[in-house]
mmCIF file of C-alpha atoms in Angstrom:
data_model
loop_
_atom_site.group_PDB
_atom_site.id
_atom_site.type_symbol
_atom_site.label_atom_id
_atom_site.label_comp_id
_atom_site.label_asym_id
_atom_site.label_seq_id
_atom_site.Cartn_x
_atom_site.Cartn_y
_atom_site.Cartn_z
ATOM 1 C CA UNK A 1418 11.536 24.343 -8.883
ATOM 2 C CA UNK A 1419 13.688 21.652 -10.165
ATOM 3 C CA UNK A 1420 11.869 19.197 -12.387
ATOM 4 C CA UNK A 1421 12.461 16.304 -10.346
ATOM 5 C CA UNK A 1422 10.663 17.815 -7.233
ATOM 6 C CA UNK A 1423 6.931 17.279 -9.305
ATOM 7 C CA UNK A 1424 7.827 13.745 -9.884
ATOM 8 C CA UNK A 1425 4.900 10.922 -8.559
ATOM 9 C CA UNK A 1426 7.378 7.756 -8.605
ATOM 10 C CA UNK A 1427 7.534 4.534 -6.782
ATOM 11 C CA UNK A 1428 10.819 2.535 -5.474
ATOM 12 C CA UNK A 1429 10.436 -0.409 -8.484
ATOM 13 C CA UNK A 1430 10.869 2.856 -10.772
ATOM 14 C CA UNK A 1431 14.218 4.135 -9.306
ATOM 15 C CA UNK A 1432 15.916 0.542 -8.358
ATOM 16 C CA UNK A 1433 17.551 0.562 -11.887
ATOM 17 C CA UNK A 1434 18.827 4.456 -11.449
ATOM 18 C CA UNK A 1435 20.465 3.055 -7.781
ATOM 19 C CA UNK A 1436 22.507 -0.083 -9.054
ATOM 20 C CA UNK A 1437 25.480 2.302 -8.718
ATOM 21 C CA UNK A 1438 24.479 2.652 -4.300
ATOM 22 C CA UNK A 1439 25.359 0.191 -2.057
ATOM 23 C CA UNK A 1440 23.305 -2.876 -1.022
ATOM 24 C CA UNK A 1441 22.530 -1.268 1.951
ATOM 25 C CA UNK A 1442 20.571 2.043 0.652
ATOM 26 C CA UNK A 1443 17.051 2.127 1.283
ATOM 27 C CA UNK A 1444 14.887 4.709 -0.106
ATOM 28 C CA UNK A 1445 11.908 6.208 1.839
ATOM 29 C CA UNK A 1446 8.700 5.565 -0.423
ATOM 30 C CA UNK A 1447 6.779 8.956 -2.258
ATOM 31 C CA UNK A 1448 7.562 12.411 -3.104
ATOM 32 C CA UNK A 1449 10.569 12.338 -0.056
ATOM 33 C CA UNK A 1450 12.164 9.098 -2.001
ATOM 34 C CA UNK A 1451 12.572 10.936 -5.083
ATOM 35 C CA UNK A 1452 14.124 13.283 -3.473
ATOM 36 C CA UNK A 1453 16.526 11.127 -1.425
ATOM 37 C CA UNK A 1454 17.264 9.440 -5.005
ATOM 38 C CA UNK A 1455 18.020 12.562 -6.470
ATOM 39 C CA UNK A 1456 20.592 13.438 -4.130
ATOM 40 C CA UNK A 1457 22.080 9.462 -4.190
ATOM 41 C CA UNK A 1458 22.221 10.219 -7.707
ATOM 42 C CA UNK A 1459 23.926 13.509 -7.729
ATOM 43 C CA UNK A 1460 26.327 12.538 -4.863
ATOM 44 C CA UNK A 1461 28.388 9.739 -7.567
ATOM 45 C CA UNK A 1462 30.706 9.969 -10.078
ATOM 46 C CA UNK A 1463 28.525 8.872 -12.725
ATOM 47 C CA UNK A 1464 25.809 11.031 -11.832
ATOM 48 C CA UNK A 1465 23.375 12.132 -14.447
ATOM 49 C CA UNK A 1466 22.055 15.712 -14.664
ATOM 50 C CA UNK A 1467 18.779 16.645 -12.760
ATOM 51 C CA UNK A 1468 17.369 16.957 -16.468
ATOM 52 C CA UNK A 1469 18.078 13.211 -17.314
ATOM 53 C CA UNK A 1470 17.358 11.554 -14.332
ATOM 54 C CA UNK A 1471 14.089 13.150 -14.394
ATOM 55 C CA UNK A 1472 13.664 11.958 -18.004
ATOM 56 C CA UNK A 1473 14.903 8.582 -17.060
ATOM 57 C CA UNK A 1474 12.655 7.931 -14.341
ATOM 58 C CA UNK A 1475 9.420 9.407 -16.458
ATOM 59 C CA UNK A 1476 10.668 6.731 -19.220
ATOM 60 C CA UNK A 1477 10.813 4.005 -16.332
ATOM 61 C CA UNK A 1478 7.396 4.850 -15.217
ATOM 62 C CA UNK A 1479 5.735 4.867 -18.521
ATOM 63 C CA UNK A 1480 6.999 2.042 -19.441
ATOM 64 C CA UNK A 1481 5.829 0.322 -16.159
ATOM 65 C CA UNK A 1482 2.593 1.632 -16.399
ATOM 66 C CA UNK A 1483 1.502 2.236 -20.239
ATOM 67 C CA UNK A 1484 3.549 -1.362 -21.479
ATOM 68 C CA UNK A 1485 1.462 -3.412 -18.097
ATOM 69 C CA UNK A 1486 -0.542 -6.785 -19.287
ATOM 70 C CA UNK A 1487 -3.432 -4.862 -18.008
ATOM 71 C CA UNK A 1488 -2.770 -1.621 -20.409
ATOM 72 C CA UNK A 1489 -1.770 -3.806 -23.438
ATOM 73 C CA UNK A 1490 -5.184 -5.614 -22.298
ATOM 74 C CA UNK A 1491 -7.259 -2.835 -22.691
ATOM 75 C CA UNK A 1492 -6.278 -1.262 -25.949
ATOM 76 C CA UNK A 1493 -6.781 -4.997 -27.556
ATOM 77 C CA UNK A 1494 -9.891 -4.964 -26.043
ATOM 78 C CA UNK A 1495 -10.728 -1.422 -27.322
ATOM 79 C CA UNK A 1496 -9.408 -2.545 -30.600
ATOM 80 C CA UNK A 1497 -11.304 -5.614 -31.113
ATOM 81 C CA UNK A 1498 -14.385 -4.459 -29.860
ATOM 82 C CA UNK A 1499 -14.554 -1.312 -31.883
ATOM 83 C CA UNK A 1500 -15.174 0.811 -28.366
ATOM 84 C CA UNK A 1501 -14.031 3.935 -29.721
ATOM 85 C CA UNK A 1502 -13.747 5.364 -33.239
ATOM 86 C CA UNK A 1503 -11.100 3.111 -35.356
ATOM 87 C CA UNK A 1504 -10.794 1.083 -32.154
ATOM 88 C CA UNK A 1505 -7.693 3.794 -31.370
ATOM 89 C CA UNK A 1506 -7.318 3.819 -27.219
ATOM 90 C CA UNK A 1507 -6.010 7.405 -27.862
ATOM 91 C CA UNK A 1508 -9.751 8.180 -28.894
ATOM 92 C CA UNK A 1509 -11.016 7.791 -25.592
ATOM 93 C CA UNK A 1510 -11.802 10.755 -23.163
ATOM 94 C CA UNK A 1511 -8.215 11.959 -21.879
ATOM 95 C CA UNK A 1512 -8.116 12.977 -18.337
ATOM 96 C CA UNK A 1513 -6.191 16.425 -19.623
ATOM 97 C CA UNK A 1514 -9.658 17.481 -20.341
ATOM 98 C CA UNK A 1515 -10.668 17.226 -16.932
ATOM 99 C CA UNK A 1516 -11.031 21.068 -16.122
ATOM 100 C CA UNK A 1517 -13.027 21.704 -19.489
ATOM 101 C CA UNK A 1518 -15.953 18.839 -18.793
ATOM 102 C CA UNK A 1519 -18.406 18.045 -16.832
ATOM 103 C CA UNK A 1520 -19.129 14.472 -17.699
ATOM 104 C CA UNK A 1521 -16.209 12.307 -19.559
ATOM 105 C CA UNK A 1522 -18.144 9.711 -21.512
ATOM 106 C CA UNK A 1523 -15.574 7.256 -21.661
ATOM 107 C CA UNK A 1524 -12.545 6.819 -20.037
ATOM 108 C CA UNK A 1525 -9.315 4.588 -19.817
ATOM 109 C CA UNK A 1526 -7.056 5.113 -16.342
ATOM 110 C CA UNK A 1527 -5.019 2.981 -14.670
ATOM 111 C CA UNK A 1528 -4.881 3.486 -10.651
ATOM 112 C CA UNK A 1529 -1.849 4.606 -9.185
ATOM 113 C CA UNK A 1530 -2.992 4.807 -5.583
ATOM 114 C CA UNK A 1531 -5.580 3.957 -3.066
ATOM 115 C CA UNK A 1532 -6.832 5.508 -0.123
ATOM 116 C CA UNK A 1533 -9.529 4.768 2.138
ATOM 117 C CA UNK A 1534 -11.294 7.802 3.802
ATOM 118 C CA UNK A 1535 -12.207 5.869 6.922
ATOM 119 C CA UNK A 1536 -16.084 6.270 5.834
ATOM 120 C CA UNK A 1537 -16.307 3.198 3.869
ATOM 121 C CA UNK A 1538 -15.905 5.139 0.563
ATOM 122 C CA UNK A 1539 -12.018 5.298 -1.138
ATOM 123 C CA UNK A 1540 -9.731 8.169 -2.430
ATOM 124 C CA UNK A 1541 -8.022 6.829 -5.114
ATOM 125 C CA UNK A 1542 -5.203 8.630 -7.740
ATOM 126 C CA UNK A 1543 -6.047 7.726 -11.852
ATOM 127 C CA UNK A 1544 -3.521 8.458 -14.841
ATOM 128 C CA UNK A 1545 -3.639 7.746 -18.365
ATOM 129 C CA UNK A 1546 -1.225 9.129 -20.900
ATOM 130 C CA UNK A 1547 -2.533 12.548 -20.781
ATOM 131 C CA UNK A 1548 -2.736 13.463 -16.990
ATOM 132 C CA UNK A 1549 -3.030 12.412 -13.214
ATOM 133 C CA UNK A 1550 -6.123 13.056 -11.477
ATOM 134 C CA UNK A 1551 -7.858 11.997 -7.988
ATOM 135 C CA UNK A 1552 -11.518 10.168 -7.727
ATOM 136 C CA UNK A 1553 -13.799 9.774 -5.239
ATOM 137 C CA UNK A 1554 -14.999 6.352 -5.305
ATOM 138 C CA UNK A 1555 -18.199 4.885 -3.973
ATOM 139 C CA UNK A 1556 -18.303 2.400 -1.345
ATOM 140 C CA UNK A 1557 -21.180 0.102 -3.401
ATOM 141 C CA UNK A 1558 -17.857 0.081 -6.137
ATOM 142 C CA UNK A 1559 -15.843 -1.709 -2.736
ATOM 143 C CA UNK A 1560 -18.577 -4.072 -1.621
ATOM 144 C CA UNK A 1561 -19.638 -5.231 -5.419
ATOM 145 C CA UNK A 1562 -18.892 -8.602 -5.919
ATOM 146 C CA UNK A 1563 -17.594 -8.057 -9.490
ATOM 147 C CA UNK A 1564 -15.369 -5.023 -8.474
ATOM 148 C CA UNK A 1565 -13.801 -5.253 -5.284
ATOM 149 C CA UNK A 1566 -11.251 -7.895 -5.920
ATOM 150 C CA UNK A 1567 -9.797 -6.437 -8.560
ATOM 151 C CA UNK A 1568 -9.977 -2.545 -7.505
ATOM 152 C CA UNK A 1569 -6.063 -2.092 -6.215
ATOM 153 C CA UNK A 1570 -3.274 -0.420 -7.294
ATOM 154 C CA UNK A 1571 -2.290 -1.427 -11.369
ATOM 155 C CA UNK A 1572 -5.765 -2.132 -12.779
ATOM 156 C CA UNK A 1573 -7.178 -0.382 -15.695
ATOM 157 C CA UNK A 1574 -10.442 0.942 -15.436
ATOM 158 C CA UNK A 1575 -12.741 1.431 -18.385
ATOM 159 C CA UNK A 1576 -15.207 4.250 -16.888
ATOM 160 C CA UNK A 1577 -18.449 5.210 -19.110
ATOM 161 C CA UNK A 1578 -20.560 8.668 -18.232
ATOM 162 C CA UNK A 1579 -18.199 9.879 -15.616
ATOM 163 C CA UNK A 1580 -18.798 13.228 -13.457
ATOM 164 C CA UNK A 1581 -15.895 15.517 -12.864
ATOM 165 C CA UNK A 1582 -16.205 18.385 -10.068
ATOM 166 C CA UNK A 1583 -13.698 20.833 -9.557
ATOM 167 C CA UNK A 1584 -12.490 21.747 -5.847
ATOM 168 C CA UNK A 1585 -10.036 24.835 -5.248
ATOM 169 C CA UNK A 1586 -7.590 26.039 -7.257
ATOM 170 C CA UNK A 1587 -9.207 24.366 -10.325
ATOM 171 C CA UNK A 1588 -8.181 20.560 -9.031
ATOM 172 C CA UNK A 1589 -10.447 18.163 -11.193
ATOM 173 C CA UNK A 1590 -12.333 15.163 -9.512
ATOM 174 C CA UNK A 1591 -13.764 12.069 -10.823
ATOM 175 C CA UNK A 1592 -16.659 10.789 -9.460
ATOM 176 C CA UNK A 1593 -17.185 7.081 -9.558
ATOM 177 C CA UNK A 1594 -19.836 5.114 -8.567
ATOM 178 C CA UNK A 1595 -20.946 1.350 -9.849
ATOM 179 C CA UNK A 1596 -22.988 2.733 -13.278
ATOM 180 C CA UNK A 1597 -20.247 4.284 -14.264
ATOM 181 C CA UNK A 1598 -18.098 1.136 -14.691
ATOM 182 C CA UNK A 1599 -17.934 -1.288 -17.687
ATOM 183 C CA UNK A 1600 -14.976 -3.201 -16.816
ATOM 184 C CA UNK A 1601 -11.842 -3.280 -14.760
ATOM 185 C CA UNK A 1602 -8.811 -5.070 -16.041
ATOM 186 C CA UNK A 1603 -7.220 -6.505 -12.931
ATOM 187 C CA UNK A 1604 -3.222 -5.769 -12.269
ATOM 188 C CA UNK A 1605 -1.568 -9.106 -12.235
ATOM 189 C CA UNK A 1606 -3.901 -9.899 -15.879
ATOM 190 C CA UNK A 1607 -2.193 -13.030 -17.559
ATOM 191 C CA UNK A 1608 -0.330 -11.940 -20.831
ATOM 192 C CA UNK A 1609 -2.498 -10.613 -23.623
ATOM 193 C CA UNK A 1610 -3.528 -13.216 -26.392
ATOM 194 C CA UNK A 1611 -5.557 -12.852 -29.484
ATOM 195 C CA UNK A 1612 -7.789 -15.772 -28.166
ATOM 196 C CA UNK A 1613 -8.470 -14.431 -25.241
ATOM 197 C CA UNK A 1614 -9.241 -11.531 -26.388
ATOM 198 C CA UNK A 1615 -11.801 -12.757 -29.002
ATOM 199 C CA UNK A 1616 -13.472 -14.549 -26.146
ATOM 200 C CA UNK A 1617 -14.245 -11.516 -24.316
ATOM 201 C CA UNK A 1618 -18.046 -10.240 -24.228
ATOM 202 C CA UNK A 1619 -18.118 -6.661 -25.679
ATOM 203 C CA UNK A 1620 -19.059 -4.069 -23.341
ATOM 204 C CA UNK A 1621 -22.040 -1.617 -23.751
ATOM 205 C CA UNK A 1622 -21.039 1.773 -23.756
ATOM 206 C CA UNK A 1623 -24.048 4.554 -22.934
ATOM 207 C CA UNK A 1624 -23.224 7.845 -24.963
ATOM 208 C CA UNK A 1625 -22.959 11.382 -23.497
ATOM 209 C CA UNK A 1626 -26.570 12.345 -23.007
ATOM 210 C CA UNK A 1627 -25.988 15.276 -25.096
ATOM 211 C CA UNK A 1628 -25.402 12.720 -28.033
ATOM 212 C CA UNK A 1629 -28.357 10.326 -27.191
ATOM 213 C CA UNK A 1630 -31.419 10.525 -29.610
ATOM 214 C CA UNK A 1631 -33.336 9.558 -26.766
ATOM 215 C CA UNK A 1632 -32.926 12.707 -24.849
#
């Protein structure tokens, strides 16, 4: 399989790779427009190898999605809250370890996609530097007033106590109802400020029950 073929990108992402297309191109949104972008690209005389447009694009999308106001957001508010140990975003639970947990007590994801399952409940797509998975989210999560505003594509969910389940062929699932979240960073956040920041409440974070005294 050629490494472009796996790729999960939007049309923002690829607009810079197609400045060398006419006006008139128009790609075809998910898997089938990286695909028609691909072939745009290869099909010029500048054209970069399969190897570096792939690399270009993953670039593009990092960027896009790990440089947001709502990312940058949430590892201040990490940071200055003392969240995590040393305040260090990278010492949250990754989603890479998914498949070898059953709970992830605490979790930082921004959505990538939304889809409602026509039951009132929503399928949505999570990433965060480590991996992409899918969650099942509870309808209460759509109709809270806190929540459902800001649940869309971009925002950066803080999750605490999360289940996972596994369906076939080992795909991991996140399972997220309103307990399990502290705070959701919206997607069009104004630019990060120490002020603001410092203004924030700090969140409560409930540990893993296999670390509570309690239990």
């Amino acid at each position: 399989m050629e490494s472009w073929k796996g790729l999960d990108v939007e049309e923002q992402d690829l607009e810079s790779f197609l400045k060398k297309c006419n006006s008139s191109t128009t790609l075809i949104t998910g898997p089938v427009g990286n695909v028609q972008a691909a072939i745009i690209n290869r099909g010029t005389k500048d054209a970069q190898s399969t190897q570096e447009f792939a690399q270009a694009i993953a670039v593009a999308t990092y960027e896009r999605d790990f440089k947001s106001n709502a990312w940058l957001w949430v590892e201040k508010f990490i940071k200055f809250h003392g969240l995590v140990k040393d305040g260090d975003i990278n010492n949250t639970t990754h989603l890479g370890s998914c498949n070898r947990t059953g709970i992830l007590p605490f979790v930082a994801c921004i959505v990538e996609q939304c889809n409602s399952n026509g039951l009132g409940d929503m399928q949505i797509c999570v990433k965060d530097p480590t991996s992409t998975v899918w969650a099942s989210v509870h309808r209460k999560v759509l109709l809270h007033p806190e929540y459902r505003r800001d649940f869309n594509v971009g925002a950066v969910l803080l999750l605490n106590i999360v289940a996972t389940f596994s369906h076939k062929h080992k795909i991991c699932y996140l399972n997220i109802t309103v307990r399990n979240i502290v705070k959701i960073f919206k997607a069009n956040i104004c630019e990060l400020t120490n002020e603001l920041v410092q203004a924030t409440m700090k969140s409560v974070i409930e540990p893993h029950p296999s670390l509570d005294p309690k239990v």
